[in-house]
CSV table of N, CA and C in Angstrom, one decimal:
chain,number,residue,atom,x,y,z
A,1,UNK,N,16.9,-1.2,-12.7
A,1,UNK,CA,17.8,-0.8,-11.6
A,1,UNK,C,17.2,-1.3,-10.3
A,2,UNK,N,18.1,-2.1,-9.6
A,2,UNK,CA,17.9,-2.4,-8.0
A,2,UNK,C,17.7,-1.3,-7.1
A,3,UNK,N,16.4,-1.2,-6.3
A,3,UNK,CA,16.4,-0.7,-5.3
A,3,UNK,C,15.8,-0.7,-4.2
A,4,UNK,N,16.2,-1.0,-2.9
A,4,UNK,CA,15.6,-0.9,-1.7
A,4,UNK,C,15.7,0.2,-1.0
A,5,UNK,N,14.6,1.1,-0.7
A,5,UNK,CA,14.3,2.1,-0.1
A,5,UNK,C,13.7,2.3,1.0
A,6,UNK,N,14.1,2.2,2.3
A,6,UNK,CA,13.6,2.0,3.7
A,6,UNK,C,13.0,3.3,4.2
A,7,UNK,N,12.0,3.1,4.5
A,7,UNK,CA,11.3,4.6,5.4
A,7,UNK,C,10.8,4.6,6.5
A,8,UNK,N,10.4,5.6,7.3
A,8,UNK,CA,9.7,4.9,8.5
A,8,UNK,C,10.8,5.3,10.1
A,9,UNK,N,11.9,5.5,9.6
A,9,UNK,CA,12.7,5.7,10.9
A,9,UNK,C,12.8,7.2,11.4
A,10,UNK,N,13.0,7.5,12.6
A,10,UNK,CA,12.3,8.5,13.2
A,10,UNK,C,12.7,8.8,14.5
A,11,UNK,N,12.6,9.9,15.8
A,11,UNK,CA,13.2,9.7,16.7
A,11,UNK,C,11.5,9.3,18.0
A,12,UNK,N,11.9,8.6,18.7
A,12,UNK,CA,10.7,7.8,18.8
A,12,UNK,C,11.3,7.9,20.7
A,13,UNK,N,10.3,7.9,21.5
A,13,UNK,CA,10.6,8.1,22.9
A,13,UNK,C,11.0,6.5,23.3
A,14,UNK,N,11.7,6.5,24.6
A,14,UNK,CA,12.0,4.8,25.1
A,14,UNK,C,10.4,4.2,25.5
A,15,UNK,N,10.4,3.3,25.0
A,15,UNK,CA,8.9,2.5,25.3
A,15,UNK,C,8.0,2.6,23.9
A,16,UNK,N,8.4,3.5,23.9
A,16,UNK,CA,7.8,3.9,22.3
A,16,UNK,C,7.6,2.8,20.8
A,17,UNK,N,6.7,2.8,20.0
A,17,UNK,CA,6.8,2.2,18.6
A,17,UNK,C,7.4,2.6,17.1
A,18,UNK,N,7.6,2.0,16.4
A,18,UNK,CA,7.9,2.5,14.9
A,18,UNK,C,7.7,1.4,14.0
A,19,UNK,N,7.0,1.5,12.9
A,19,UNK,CA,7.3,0.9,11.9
A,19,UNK,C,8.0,1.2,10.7
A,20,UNK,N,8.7,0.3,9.9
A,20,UNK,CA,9.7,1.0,8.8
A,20,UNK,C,9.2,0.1,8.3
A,21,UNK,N,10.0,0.6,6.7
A,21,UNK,CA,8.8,-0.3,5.9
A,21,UNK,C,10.6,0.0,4.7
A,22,UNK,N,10.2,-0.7,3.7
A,22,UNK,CA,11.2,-0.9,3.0
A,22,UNK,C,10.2,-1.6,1.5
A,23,UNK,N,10.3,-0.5,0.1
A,23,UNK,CA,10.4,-0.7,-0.7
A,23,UNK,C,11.3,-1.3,-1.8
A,24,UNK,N,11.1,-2.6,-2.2
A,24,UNK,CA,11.7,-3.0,-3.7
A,24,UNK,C,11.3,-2.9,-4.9
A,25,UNK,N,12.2,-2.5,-5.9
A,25,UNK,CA,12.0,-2.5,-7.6
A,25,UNK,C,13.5,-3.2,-8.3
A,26,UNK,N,13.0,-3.7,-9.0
A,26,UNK,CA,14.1,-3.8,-9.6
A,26,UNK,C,14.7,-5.4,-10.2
A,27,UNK,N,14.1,-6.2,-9.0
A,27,UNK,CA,14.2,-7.3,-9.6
A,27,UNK,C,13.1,-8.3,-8.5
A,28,UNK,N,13.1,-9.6,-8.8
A,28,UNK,CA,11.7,-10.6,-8.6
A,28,UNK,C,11.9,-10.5,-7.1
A,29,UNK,N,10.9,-9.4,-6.1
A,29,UNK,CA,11.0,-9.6,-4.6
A,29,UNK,C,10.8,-11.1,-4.2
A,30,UNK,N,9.7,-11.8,-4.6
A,30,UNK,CA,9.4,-13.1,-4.1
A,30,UNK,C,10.3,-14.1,-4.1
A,31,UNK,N,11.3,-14.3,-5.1
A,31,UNK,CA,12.4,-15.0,-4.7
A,31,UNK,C,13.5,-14.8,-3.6
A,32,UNK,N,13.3,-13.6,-3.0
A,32,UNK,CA,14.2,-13.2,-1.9
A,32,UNK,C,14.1,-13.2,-0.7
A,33,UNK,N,15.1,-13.6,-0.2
A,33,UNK,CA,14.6,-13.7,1.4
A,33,UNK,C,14.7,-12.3,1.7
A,34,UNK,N,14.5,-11.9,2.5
A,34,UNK,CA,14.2,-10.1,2.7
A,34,UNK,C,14.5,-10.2,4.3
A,35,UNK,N,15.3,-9.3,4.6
A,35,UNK,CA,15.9,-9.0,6.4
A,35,UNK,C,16.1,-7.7,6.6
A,36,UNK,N,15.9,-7.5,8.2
A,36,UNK,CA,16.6,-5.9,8.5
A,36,UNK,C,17.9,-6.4,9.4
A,37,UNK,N,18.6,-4.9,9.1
A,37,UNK,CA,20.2,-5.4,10.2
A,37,UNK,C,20.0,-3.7,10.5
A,38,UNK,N,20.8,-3.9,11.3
A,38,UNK,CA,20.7,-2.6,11.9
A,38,UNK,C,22.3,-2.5,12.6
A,39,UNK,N,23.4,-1.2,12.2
A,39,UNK,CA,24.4,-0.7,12.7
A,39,UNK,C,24.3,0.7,13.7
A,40,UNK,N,24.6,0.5,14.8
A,40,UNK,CA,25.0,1.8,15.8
A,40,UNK,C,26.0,1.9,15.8
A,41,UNK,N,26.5,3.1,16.3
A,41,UNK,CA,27.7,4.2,16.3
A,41,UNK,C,28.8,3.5,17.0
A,42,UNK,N,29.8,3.1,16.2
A,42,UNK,CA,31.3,2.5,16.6
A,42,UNK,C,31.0,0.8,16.3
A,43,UNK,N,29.8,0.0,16.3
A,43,UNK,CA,29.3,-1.5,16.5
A,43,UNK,C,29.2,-2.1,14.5
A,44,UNK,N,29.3,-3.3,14.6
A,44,UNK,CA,29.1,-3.9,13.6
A,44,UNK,C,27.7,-4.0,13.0
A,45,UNK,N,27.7,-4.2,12.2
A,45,UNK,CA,26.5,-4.2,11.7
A,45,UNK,C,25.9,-5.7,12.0
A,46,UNK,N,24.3,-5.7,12.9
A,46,UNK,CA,23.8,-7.1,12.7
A,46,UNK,C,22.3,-7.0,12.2
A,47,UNK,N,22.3,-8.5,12.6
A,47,UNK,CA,21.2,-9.1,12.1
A,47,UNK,C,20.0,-8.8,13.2
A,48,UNK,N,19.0,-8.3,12.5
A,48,UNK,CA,17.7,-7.7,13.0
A,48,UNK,C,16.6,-8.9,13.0
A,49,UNK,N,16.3,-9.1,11.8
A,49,UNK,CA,15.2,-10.0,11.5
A,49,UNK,C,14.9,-10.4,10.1
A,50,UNK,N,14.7,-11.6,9.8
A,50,UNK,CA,14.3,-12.1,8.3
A,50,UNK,C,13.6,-13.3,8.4
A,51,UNK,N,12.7,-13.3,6.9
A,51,UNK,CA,11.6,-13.9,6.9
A,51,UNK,C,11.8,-14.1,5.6
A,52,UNK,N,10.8,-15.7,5.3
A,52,UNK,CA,11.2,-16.8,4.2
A,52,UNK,C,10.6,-15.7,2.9
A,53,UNK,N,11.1,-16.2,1.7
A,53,UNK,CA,10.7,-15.5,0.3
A,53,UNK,C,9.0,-15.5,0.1
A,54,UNK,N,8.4,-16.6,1.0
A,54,UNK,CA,6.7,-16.4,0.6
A,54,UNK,C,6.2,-15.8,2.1
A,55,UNK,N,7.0,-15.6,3.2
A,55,UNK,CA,6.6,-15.0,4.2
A,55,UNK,C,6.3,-15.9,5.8
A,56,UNK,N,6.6,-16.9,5.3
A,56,UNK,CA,5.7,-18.0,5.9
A,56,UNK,C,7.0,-18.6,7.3
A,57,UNK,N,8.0,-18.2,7.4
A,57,UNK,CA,8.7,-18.1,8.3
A,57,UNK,C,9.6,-16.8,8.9
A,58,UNK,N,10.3,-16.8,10.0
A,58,UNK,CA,10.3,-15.4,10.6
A,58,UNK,C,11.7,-15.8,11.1
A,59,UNK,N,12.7,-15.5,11.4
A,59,UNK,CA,14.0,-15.2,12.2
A,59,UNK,C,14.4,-14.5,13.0
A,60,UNK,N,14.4,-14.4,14.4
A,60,UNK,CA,15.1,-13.0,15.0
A,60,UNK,C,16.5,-14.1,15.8
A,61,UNK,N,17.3,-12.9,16.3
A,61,UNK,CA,18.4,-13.3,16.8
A,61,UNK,C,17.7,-12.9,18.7
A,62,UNK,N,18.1,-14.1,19.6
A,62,UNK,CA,17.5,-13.8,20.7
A,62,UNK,C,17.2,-13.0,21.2
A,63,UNK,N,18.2,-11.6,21.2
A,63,UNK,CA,18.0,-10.1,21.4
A,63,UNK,C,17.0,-9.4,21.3
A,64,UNK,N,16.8,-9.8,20.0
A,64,UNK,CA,15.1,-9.3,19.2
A,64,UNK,C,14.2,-10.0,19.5
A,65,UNK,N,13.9,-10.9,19.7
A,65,UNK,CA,12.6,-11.7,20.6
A,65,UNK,C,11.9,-11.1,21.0
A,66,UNK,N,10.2,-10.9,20.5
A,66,UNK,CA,9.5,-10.6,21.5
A,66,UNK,C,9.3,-9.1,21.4
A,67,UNK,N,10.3,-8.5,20.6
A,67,UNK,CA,9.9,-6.7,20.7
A,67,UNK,C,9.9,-6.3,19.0
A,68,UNK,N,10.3,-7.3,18.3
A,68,UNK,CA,10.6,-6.8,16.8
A,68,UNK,C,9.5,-7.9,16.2
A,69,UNK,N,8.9,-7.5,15.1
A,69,UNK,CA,8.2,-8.4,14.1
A,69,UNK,C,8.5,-7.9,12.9
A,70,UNK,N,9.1,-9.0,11.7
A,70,UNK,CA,9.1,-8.5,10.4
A,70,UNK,C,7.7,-9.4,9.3
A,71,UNK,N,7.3,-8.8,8.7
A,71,UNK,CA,6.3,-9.3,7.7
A,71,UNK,C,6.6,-8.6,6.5
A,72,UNK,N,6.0,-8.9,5.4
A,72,UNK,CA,6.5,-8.9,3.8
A,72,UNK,C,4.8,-9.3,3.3
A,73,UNK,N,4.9,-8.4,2.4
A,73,UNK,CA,3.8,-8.6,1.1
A,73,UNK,C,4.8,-8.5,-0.2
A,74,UNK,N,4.2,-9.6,-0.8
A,74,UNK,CA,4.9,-9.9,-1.8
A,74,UNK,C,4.3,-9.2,-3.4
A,75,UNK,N,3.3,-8.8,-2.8
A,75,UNK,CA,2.2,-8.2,-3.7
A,75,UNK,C,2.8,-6.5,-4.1
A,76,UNK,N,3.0,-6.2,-2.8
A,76,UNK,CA,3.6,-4.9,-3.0
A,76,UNK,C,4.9,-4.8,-3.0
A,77,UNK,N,5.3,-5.8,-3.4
A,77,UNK,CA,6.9,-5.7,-3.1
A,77,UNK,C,8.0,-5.1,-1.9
A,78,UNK,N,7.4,-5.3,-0.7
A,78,UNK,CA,7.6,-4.8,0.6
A,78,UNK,C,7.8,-5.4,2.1
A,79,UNK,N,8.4,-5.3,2.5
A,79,UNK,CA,9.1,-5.9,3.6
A,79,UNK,C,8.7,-4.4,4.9
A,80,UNK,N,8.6,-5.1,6.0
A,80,UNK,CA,8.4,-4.1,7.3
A,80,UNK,C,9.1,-4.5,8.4
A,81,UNK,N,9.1,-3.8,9.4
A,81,UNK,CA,10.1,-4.0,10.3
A,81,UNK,C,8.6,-3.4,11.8
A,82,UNK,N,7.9,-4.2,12.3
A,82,UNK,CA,7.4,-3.2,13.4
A,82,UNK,C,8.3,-3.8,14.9
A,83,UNK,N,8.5,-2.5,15.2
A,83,UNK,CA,9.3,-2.3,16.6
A,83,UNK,C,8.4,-1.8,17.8
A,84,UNK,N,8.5,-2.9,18.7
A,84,UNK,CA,7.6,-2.4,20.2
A,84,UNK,C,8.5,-2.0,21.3
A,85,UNK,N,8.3,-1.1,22.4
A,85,UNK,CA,8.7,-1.0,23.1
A,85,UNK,C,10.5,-0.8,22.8
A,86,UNK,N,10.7,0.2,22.3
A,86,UNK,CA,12.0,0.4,21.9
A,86,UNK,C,12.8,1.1,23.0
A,87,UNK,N,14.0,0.5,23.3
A,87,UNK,CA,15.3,1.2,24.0
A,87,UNK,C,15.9,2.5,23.9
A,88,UNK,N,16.9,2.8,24.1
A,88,UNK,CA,17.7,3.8,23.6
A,88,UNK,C,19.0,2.7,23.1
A,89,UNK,N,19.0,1.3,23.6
A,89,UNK,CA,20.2,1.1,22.9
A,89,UNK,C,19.7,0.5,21.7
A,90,UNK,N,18.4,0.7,21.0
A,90,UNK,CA,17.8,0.2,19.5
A,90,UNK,C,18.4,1.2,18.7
A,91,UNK,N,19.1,2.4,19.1
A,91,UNK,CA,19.3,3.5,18.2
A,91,UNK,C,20.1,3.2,17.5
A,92,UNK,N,20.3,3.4,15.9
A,92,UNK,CA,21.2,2.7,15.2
A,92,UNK,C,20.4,3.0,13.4
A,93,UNK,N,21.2,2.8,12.7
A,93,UNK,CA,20.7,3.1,11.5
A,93,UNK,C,20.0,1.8,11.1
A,94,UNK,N,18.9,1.7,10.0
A,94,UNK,CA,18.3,-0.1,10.0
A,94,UNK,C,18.5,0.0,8.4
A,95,UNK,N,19.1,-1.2,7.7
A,95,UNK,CA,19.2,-1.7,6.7
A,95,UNK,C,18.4,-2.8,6.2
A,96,UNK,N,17.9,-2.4,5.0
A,96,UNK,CA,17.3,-3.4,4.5
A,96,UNK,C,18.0,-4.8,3.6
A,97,UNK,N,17.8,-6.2,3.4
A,97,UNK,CA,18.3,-6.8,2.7
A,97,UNK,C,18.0,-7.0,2.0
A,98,UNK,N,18.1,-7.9,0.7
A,98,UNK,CA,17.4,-9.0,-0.2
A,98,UNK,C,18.4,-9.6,-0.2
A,99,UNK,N,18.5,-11.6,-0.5
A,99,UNK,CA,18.9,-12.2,-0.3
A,99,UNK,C,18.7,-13.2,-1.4
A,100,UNK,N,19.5,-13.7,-2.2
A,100,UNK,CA,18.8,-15.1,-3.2
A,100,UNK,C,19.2,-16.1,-2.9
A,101,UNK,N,18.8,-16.9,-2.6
A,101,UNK,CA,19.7,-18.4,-1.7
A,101,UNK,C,20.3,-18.9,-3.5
A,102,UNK,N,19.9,-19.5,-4.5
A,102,UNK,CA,19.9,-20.0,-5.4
A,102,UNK,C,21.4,-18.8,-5.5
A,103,UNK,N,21.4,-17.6,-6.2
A,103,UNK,CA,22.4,-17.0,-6.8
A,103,UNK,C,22.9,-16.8,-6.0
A,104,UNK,N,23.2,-16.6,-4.9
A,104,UNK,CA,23.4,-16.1,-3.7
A,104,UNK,C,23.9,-14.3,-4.0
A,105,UNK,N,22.9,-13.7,-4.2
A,105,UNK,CA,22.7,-12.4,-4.6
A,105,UNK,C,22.9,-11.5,-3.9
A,106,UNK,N,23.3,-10.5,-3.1
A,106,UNK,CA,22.6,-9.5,-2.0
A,106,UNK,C,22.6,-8.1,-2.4
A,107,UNK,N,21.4,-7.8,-1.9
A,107,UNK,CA,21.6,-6.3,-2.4
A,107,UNK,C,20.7,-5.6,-0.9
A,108,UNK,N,21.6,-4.6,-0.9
A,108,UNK,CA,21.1,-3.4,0.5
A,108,UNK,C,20.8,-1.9,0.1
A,109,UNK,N,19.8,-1.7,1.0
A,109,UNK,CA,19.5,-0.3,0.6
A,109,UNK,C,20.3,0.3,1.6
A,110,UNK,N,20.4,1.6,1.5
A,110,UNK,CA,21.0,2.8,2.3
A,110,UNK,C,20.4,3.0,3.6
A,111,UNK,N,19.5,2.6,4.6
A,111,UNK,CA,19.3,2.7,5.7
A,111,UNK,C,18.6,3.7,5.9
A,112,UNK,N,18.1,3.6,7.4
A,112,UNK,CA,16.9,4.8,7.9
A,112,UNK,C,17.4,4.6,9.3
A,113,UNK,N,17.4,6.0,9.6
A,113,UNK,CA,18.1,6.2,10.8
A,113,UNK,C,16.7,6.3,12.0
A,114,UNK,N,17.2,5.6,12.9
A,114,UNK,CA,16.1,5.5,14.1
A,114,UNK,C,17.1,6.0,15.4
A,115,UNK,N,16.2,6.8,16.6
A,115,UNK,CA,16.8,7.8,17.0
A,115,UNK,C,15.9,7.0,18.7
A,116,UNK,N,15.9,6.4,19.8
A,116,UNK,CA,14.9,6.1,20.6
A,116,UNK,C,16.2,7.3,21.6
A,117,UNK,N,15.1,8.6,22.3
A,117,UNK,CA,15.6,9.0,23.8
A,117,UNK,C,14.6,9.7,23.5
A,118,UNK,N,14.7,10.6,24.9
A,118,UNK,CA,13.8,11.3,25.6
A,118,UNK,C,14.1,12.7,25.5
């Protein structure tokens, strides 16, 4: 059985850090590219950050530049998300992905709610 299970989200002050972390079982992490997206209240859901199947490359969308880093151990079957200096407009639930370019697969976990105010 497929599962991504994200943890780690929390209500966190403006300026403030978090890391979330996201567990897989279920099927071969290393072939997957692995990303976070993240949806707030009334907005579409986007693209956060992702990183190649062996780790060795990183993606953010301009936005995220500079305050988000994603890394992956493949060992543990695990993907992270660390967040610096967070907003209040970061608030938003964060989803995890898996991704198979070959099958073109996707599978998402249920999200972890992150909370940035004061």
């Amino acid at each position: 059985q497929v599962q991504l299970v994200e943890s780690g989200g929390g209500l966190v002050q403006p300026g403030g850090s978090l890391r979330l972390s996201c567990q897989a079982s279920g099927f071969t992490f290393s072939s997957y590219v692995m990303s976070w997206y993240r949806q707030a209240p009334g907005k579409e859901r986007e693209l956060v950050a992702a990183i190649t199947r062996a780790g060795g490359s990183a993606n953010y969308p301009d936005s995220m530049k500079g305050r988000f880093i994603i890394s992956r151990d493949n060992a543990k079957n695990t993907v992270y998300l660390q967040m610096n200096s967070l907003k209040p407009e970061d608030t938003a639930v964060y989803y995890c992905n898996a991704f198979a370019p070959a099958s073109r697969i996707n599978y998402w976990g249920k999200g972890t709610l992150v909370t940035v105010s004061s």
